[in-house]
Each structure stands twice: as C-alpha cells, then as structure tokens.
Coordinates of C-alpha atoms in Angstrom, one line a residue:
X76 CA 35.4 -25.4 -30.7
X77 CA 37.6 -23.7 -32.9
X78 CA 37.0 -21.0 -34.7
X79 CA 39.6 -19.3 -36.6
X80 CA 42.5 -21.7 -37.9
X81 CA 42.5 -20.0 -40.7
X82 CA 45.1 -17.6 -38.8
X83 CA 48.2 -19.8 -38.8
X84 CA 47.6 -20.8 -42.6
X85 CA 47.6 -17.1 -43.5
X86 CA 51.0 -16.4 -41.6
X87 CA 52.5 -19.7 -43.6
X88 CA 50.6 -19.0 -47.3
X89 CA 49.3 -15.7 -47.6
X90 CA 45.8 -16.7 -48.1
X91 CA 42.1 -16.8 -46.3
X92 CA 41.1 -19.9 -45.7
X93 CA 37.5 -21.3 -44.9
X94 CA 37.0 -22.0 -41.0
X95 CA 34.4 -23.3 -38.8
X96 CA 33.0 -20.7 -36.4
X97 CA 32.5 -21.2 -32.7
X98 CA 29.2 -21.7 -31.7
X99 CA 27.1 -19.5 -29.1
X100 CA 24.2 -21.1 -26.9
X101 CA 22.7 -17.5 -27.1
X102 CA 19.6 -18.5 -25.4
X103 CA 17.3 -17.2 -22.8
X104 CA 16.5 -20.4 -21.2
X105 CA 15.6 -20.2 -16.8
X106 CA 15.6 -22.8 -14.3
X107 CA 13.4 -24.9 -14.5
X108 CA 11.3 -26.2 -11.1
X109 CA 11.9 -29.0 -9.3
X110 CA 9.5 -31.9 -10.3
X111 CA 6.5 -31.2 -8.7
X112 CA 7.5 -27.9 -6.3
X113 CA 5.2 -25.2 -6.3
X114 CA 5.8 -23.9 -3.1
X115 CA 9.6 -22.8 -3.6
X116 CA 11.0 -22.5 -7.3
X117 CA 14.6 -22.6 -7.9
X118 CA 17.6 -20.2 -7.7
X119 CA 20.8 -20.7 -9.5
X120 CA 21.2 -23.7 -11.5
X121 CA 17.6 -24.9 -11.2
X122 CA 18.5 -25.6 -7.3
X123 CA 15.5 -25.2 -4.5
X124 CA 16.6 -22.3 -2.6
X125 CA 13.0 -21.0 -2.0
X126 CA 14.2 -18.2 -3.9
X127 CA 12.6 -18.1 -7.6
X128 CA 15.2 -16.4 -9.8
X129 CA 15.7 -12.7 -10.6
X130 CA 17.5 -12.5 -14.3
X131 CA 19.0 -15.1 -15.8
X132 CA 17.7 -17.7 -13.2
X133 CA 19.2 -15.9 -10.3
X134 CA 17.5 -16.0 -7.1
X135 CA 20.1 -14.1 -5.3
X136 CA 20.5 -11.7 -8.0
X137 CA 20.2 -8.0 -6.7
X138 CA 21.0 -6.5 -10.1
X139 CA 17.6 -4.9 -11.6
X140 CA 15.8 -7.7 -14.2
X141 CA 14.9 -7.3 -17.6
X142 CA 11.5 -6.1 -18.9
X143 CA 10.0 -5.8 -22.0
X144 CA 12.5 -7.7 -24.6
X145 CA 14.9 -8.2 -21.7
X146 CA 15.4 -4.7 -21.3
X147 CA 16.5 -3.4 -17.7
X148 CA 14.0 -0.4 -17.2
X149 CA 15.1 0.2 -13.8
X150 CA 13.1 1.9 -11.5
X151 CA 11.3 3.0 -13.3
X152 CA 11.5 2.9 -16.6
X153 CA 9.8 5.0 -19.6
X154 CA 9.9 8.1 -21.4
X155 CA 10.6 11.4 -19.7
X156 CA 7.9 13.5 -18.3
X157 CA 7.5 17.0 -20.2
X158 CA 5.2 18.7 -17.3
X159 CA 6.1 21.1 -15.0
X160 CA 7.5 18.8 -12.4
X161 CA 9.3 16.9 -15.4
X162 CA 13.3 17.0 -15.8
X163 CA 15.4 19.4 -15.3
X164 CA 17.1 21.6 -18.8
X165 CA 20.7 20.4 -18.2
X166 CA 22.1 22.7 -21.3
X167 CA 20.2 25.6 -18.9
X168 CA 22.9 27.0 -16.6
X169 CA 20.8 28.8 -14.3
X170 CA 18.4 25.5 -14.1
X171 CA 18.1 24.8 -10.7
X172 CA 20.2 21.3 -9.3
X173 CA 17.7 19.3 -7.3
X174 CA 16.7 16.0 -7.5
X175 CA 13.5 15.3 -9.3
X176 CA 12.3 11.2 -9.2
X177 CA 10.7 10.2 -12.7
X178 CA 7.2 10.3 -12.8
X179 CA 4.7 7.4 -11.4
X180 CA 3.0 7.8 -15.1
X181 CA 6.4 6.5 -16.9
X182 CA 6.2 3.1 -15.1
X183 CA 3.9 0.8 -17.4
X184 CA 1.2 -0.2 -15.3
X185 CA 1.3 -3.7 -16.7
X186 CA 2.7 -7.4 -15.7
X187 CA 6.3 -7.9 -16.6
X188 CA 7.4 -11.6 -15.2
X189 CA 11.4 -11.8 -14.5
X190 CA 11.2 -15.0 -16.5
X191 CA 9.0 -17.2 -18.6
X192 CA 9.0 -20.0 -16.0
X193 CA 6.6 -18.2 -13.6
X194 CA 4.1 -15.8 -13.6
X195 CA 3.5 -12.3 -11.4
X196 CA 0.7 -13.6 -10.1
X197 CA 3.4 -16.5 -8.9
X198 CA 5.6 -14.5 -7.4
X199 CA 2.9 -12.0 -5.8
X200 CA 2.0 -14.7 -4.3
X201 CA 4.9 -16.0 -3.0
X202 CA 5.4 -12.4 -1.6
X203 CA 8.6 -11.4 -3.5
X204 CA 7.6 -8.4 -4.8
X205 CA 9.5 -6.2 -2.5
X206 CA 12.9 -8.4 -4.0
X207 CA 15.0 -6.0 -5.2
X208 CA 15.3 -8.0 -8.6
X209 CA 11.1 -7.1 -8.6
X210 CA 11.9 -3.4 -8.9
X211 CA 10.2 -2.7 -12.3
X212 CA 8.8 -6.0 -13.0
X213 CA 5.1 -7.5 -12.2
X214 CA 3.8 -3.6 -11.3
X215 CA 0.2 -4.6 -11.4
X216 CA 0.1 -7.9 -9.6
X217 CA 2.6 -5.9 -7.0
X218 CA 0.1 -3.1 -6.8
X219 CA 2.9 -0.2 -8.1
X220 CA 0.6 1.0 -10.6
X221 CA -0.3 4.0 -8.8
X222 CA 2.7 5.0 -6.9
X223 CA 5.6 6.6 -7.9
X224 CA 8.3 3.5 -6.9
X225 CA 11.9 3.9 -6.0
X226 CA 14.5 7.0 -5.1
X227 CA 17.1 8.8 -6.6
X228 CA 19.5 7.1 -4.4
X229 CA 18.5 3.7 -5.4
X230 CA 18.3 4.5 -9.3
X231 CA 22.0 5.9 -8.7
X232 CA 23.1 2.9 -6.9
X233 CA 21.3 0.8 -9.6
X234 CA 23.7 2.5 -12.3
X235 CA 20.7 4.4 -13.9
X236 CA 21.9 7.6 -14.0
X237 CA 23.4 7.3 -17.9
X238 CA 20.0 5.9 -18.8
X239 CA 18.3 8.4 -21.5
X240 CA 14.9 8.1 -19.6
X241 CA 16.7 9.5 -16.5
X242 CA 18.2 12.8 -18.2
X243 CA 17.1 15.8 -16.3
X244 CA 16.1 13.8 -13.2
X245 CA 18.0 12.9 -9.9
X246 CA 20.4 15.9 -10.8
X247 CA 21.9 16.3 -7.1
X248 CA 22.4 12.3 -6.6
X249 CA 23.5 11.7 -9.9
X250 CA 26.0 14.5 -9.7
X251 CA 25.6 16.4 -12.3
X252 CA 25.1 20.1 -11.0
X253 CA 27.8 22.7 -11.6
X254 CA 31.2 21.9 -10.4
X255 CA 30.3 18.1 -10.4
X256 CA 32.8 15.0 -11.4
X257 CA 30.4 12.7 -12.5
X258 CA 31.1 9.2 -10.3
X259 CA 30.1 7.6 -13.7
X260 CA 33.4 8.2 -14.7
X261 CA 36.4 6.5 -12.5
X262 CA 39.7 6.5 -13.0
X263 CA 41.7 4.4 -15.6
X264 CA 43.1 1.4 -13.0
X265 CA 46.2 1.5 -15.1
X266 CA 48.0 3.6 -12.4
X267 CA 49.0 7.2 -13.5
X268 CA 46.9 6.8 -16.9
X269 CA 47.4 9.8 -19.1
X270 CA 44.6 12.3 -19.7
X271 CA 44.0 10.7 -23.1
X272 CA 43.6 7.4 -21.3
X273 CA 41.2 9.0 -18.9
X274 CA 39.4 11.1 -21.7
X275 CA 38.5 7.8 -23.6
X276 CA 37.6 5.4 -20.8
X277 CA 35.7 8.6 -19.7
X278 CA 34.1 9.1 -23.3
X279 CA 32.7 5.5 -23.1
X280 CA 30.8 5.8 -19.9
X281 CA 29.5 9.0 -21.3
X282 CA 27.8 7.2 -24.8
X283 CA 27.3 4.0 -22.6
X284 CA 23.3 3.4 -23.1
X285 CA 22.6 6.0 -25.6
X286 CA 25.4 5.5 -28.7
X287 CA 27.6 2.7 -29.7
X288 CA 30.9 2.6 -31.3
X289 CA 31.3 0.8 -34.8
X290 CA 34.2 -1.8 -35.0
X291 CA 36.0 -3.9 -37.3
X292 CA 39.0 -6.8 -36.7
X293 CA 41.2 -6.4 -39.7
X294 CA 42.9 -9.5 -40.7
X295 CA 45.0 -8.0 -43.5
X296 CA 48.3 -7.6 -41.8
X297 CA 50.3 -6.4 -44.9
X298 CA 49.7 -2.3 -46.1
X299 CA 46.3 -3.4 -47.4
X300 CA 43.4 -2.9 -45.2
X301 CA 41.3 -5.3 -47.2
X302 CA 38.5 -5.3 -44.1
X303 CA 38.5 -2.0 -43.6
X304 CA 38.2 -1.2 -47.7
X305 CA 35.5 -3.6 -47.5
X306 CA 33.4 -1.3 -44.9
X307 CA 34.0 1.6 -46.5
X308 CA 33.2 0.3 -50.1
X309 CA 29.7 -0.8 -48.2
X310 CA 28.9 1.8 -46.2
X311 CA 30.5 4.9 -47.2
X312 CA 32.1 4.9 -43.4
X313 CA 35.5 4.4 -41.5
X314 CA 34.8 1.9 -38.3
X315 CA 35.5 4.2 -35.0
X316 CA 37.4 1.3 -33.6
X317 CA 39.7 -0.9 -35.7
X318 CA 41.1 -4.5 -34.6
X319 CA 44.3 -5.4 -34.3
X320 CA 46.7 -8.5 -32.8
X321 CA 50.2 -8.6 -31.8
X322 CA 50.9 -11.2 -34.3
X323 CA 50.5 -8.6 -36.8
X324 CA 53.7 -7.3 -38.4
X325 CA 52.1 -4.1 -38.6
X326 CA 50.0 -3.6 -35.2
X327 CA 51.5 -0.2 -34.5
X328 CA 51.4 1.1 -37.7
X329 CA 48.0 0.1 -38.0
X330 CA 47.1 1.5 -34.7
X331 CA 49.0 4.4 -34.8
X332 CA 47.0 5.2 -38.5
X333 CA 43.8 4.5 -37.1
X334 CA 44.6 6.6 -33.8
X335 CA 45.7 10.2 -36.3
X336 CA 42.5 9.5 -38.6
X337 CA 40.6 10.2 -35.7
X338 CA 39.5 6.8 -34.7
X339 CA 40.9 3.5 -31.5
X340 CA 42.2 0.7 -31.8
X341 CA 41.5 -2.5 -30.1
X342 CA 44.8 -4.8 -29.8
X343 CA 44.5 -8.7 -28.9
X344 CA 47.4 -11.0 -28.1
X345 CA 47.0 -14.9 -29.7
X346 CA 50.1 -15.3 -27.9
X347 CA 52.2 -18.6 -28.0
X348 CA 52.7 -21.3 -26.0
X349 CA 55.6 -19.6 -23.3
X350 CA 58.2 -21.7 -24.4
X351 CA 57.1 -21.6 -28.1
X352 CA 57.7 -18.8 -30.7
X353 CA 53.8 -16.9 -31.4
X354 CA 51.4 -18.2 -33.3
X355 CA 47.7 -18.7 -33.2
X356 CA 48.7 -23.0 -33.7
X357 CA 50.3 -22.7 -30.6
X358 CA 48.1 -21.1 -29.0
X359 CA 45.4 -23.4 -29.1
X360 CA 47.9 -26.2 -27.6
X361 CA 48.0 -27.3 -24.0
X362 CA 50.6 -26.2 -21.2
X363 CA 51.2 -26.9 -17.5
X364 CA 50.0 -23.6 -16.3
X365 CA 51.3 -24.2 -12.6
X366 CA 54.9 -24.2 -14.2
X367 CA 54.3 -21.4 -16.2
X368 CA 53.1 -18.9 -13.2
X369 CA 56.3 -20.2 -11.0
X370 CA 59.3 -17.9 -11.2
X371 CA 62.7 -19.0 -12.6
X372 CA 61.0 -21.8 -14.6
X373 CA 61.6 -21.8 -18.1
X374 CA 58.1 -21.2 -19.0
X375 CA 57.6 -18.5 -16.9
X376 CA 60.6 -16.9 -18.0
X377 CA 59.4 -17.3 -21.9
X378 CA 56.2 -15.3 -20.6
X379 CA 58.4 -13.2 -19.5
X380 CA 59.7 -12.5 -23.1
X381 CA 56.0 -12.4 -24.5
X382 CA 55.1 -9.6 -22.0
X383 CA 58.9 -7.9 -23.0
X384 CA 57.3 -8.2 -27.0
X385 CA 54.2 -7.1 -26.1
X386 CA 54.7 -3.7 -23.7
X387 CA 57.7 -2.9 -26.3
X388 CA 54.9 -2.3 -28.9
X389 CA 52.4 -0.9 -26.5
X390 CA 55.5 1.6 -25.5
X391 CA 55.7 2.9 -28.9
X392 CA 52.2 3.3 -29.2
X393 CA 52.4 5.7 -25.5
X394 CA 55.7 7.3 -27.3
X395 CA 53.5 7.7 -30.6
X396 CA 50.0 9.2 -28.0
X397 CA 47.7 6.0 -29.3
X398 CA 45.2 5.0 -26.3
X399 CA 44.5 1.4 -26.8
X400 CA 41.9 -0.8 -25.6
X401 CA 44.2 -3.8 -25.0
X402 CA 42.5 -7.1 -24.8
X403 CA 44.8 -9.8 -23.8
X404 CA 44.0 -13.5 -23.0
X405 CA 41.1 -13.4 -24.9
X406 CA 38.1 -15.1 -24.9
X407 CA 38.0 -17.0 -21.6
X408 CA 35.9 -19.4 -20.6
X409 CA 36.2 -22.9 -19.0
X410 CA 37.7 -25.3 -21.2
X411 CA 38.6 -22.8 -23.2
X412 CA 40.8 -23.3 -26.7
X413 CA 43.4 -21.3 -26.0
X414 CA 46.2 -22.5 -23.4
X415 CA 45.8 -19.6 -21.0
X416 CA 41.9 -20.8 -20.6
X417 CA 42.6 -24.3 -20.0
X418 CA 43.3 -24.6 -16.5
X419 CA 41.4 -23.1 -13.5
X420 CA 40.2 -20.1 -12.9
X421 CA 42.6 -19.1 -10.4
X422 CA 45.2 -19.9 -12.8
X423 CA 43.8 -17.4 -15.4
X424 CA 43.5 -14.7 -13.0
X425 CA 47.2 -15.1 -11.6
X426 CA 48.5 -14.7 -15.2
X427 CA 46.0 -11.2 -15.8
X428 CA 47.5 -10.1 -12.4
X429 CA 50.8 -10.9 -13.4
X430 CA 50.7 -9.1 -16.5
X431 CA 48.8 -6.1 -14.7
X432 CA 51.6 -5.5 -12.7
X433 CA 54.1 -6.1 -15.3
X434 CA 52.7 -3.6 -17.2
X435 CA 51.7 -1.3 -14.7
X436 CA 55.8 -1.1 -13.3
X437 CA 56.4 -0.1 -17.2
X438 CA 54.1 3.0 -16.8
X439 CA 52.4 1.9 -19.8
X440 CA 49.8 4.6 -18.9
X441 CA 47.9 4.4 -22.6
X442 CA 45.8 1.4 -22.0
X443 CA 42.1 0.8 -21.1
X444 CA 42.3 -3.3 -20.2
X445 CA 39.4 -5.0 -21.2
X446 CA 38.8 -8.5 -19.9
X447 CA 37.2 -10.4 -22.9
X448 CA 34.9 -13.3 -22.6
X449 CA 34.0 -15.9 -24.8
X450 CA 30.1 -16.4 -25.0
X451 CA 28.4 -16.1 -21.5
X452 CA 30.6 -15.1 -19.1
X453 CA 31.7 -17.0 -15.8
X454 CA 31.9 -14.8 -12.7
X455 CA 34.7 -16.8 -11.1
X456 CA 37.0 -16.1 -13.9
X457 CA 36.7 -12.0 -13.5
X458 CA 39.9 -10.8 -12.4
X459 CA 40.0 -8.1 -9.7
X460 CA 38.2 -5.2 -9.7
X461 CA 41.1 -2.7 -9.8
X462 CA 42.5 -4.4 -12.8
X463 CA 40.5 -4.3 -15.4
X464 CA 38.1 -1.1 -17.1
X465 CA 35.8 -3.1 -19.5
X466 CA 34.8 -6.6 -19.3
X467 CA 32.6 -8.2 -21.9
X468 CA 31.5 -11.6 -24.0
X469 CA 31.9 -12.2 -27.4
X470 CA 29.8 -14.8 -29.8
X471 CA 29.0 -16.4 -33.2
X472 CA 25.8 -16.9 -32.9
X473 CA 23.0 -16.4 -35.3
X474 CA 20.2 -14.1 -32.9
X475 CA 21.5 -10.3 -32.4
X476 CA 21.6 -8.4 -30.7
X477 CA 22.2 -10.9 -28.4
X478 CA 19.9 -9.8 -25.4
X479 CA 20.5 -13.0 -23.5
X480 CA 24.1 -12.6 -23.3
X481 CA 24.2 -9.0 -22.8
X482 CA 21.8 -9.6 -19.7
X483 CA 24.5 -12.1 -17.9
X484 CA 27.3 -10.3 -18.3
X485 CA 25.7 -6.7 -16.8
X486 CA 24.6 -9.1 -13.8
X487 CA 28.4 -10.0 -13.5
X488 CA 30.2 -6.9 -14.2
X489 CA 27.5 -4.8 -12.2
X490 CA 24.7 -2.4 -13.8
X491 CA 27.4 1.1 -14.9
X492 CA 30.3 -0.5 -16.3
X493 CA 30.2 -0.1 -20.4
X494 CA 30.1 -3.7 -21.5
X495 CA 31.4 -4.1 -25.1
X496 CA 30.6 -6.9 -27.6
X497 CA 34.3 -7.3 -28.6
X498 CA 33.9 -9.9 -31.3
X499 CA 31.2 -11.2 -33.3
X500 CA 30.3 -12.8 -36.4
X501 CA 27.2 -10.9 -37.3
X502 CA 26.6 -7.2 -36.7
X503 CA 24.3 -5.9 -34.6
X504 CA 21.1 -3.3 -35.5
X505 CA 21.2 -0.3 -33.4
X506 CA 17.8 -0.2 -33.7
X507 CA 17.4 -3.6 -31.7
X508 CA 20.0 -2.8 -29.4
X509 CA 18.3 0.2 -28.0
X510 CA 14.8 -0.9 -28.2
X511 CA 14.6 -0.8 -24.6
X512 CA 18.1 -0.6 -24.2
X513 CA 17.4 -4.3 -24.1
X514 CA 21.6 -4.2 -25.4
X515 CA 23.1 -1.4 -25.8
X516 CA 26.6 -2.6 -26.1
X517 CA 29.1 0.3 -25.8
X518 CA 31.2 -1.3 -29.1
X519 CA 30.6 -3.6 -31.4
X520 CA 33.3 -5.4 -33.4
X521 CA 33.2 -7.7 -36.5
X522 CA 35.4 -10.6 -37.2
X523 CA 37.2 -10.4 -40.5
X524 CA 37.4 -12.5 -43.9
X525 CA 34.7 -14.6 -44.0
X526 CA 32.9 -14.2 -41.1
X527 CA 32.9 -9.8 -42.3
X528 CA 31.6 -11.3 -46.0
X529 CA 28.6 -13.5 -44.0
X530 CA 27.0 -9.9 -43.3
X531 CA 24.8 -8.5 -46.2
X532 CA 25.3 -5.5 -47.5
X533 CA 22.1 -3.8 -46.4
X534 CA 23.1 -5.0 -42.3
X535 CA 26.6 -3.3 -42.8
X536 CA 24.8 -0.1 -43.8
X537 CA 21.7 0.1 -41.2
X538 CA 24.3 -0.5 -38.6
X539 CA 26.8 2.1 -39.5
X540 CA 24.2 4.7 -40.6
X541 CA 22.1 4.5 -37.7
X542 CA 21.7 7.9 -35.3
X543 CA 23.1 5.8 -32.3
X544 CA 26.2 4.7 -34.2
X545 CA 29.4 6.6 -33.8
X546 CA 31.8 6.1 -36.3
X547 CA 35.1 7.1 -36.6
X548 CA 34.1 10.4 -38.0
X549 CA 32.2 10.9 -35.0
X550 CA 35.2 10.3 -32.2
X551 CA 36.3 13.3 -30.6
X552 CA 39.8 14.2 -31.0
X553 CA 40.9 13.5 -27.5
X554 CA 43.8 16.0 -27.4
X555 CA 45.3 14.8 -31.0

C-alpha cells in the first residue's frame, strides 16, 4: 500500500495533504503444528522438519531467542554480579584483563518457552535443550538452574559483548583490555572511509544496546524546518539525527546545518523512474528492471544520470566534512511500491551493487550505507555483506516498540550489527525498548506532517527526555 502520496502534491502545490499510511503486520504470531503432530513440530513456515522453531518460528535458527517480552538475554542474561568474583572496574587502569563468565545467580531459574506454541516441558522432552536457540530459554525444565551456562567465547560469538549485563565480564575475549581494538567496531565497507566515517559508524556500535539516537524526517524542504520546530516547541530538544531526501531542493543545506549544530543526517533517494525526471509519482510506477541493469540501454544510462545527481550532492557534503547515513532504495520488500522493489530479489541487489561500486570509484568516503526495509525484513533481499553497515525495517504500525519486528530482523542481520528503526509513524518509549533490551533500536526516526502530529505531546517528550536517549546535544563532535 501506499503511504505517502502526499509527496508529489507538495512538490506541485505547496501544501500537506492527508495520506493513507502503510500498514505493518507487527505481530508475534509462530508456526503453527501440523494437524495432529506431536511428535515433530514445525520449522520455518509451519513446515515438519522435526525441528520446533527457535525465534520467530525458526527451527534452524542459531541466533540466541527471546526471553522475557522477547528480549534476547543471551547466555545468560541478568544483572551484574557485585561480589568479589563479579566484573571487572573497566574505568580502573590497573584492573586486571581476565575473563570473568557472569554469575550462575544472574540466569532466572525459571521456564522461558521460545514461543507460545509449545511448552519447555515440550521441548525437554523432545530433547532440544542443548539447541543453541535454547541457550537462555526453558532453564528449569533443561535443568540450568544450578550451573553457570555458557563461555566467554560463545557470549562473544553470540554478539553479547555490548550488552550492559556483560560490562566488566569476558574482558580478554571481548577485547577490551589495554591496547585493544574492540572487533565490535569494523571498518566502514565504503572503501577508504574517512576517520569521521569511521568515528560514527564506530559511535553506533558503541551506544548499540544501551542508548538510542532521536530522529526526525523533515518534510519542509523550503528554509522552514516546520518538523523540526515542531520537536523542539514539544520537547525543548534538537533530534540527533535529521531526515532528508534527494528530492529536497535543500538536502545539503539541510544536512550540512544539521551536521555544524552538532547533530547526522539521514538522506533517502525517492528516485524516479530511470528514464523519468524524479519524483515520488514516479517512483511508485512500474519498470522493466532487466533493461534497466543492462549497459548501453537507455534506462540504464538514465540511472546513470540519477547516481551522477545523487554522488554530486553526496560530494559536497564529503567537500563540506558531513558523514551521512545514506539510505537509498528504500523500503524493500517483495512487491514492493516503489519500482526498484518490484522485481526479484536478485534484481534489487544488482542495482545496490551497482550503485556500491559506483560510488565507491567516486571515493565518496563520507557515507555509512544503510539497507532499509520495509516492515519485516526478507533475508533473500540483503545485499552482500561487504556492502552495506546498517540494515533495518521500518513500520506504521500501532504496537511499539515493535518487539516482533526487531526480533526478525537481528535473526537476519546477525546478533552485533546496530539495527535502526529508520522510519515510523509512532515513536518509540525508551523505556520499552530497553526493558530487557527486548528492542533497543540504535535510531529511531519519525515520519513528518501528519504522521509527526499523530504522536501526543506527552510521547514526544518521554522519548526525547529519557536517560537512554541521545539527542543532538548529546552527539560527540566527531572531529568538527
């Protein structure tokens, strides 16, 4: 469905006008058994693999499930121990580096099913309590309750170091004695990223479980930053991260304020059909996307153009020092409304890759790419691991924080990568999110006009006066 054709009216009268927002299925429904099978419930899809399903009806799922509220607690989860053997003082230089497990007592000694469909006496029984999506769940019926379950090495390889329950444990394997580059922090894959570049992407593995970055799409591409004005009438507060498209007149100016008052920007392309001149009404058309990705056609050499308009901006943004977090071909999923999500898979990731390199020959080395879903993401749309930083979903539905949606995409872009909510219709609560860290989105960012007005008042204030919510007067200056 569509969701914002309000955009192409603004461009030709000036004026908001009422749309229809996309919904989200935003639910937490499993499997469900075969009629009649008790012996073997279903993996993926409901199918009888004679696996039952780790998160999110996944019997081949290795991730680590959700517990309480759909929280991944990991292995295991709970507050840090205080006693002698508890964590280590990392602000203590001469603290020693070792690597301390968490304490048996932080596990809950109490029954946590990986779903609603079937109990942990179920899957006791079945004997898949040694599955590595059981690590956490079901302690009681699996007999953990008195042990102290796991190793540093798995935690580490399960992404739990950044976890705030595992602070001051598992120093050695989490590499954070003396002298340490923590391997929570890779590279930029844009090749030869500037420090900046490196600083920020670095910056949001850092907060990634523990904080979360406001954000706000502005719609108001004149000199009035009616969105923005709106937050800071509300709430008293700047957004750290401020929306913008390349449709916008005044993307770079925008970005380029928002970068020297201390805060990102987050840039999106609703770009036109290839042979069409931008706009989001031609965006939503239809286009034969096998033509488009063959060389010397004249589709593929009007995406040629668009990616020419595009890195021209970006360019003055790396001339100008803004780090962007640039979004393009938004919102994918099958069937998608716009034209680059219409056709296959393959066909989406050939034009990422193609833009990828396009950009990457530029030396455009001030962007973080972020691969942006629409509602629950589709693993066979991912592009390649070594071209993309961030990867996350984004929705209009009704049920923040959105702990359903949160949980699928972690299981498809793996348990360390910051996963950001980079559109949405209502704000989240930090205080929900990190309940559990059942979703602690790295960013969160609010669609404008209407959909910015359908928030009340006091939801725009507990967000962006919440201890866990960095806005942008809490950015670091990364060099500026």
């Amino acid at each position: 469905m569509q969701k914002r054709n309000w955009l192409f009216i603004v461009f030709l009268f000036g004026a908001l006008l009422t749309a229809s927002a996309c919904s989200d299925d935003g639910s937490d429904n499993n499997a469900q058994a075969p009629s009649g099978d008790t012996d073997n419930p279903p993996g993926p899809n409901g199918n009888d693999t004679g696996n039952p399903p780790g998160p999110n009806g996944n019997g081949t799922d290795t991730d680590n499930p959700p517990g309480p509220n759909g929280s991944d607690t990991g292995i295991p989860p709970g507050p840090i121990d205080t006693g002698s053997d508890g964590p280590v003082d990392e602000t203590d230089p001469d603290a020693p580096c070792e690597d301390i497990l968490p304490p048996a007592g932080a596990m809950p000694c109490d029954d946590i099913a990986p779903d609603s469909t079937y109990t942990c006496e179920e899957q006791a029984s079945w004997g898949k309590c040694d599955e590595p999506w059981m690590m956490g769940l079901c302690n009681k019926s699996c007999g953990r309750c008195d042990a102290q379950s796991g190793s540093c090495a798995a935690l580490a390889e399960a992404g739990h170091c950044t976890q705030p329950w595992m602070q001051g444990y598992c120093q050695r394997t989490c590499e954070r004695c003396p002298g340490d580059v923590s391997r929570d922090c890779p590279a930029p894959v844009m090749p030869g990223a500037s420090q900046a570049t490196k600083d920020v992407l670095c910056y949001l593995y850092d907060i990634y479980g523990t904080k979360v970055l406001s954000g706000q799409q502005d719609c108001h591409w004149s000199q009035s930053p009616g969105d923005i004005g709106h937050i800071h009438n509300v709430t008293g507060k700047y957004p750290a991260i401020v929306g913008g498209d390349m449709l916008y007149d005044n993307v770079v100016t925008q970005a380029v304020a928002q970068w020297n008052a201390g805060g990102l920007s987050m840039i999106r392309y609703h770009m036109g059909l290839p042979d069409e001149a931008d706009s989001y009404e031609s965006s939503l058309k239809t286009t034969d996307l096998a033509d488009t990705l063959t060389p010397g056609t004249a589709r593929y050499n009007g995406l040629m153009q668009k990616f020419d308009h595009a890195a021209a901006r970006l360019q003055t943004l790396k001339d100008a020092g803004v780090v962007v977090l640039w979004a393009p071909f938004h919102e994918v999923q099958p069937e998608g409304w716009f034209w680059w999500s219409k056709g296959t898979p393959e066909q989406l990731r050939a034009l990422w890759h193609l833009m990828f390199d396009n950009f990457s020959a530029r030396g455009l080395d001030n962007i973080i790419w972020l691969f942006a879903y629409s509602h629950n993401p589709h693993e066979d749309w991912l592009p390649d691991e070594g071209t993309f930083d961030l990867a996350g979903p984004d929705t209009y539905a009704d049920n923040p924080p959105f702990v359903s949606m949160f949980g699928k995409t972690r299981w498809i872009v793996g348990p360390s990568r910051p996963i950001p909510l980079h559109e949405t219709g209502l704000i989240v609560d930090p205080a929900e999110m990190f309940d559990g860290n059942q979703a602690p989105w790295v960013l969160f960012s609010v669609w404008c006009a209407e959909w910015l007005l359908d928030n009340t008042d006091a939801s725009l204030q507990r967000a962006y006066a919440h201890p866990s919510t960095i806005n942008r007067d809490g950015v670091p200056a990364f060099g500026r």
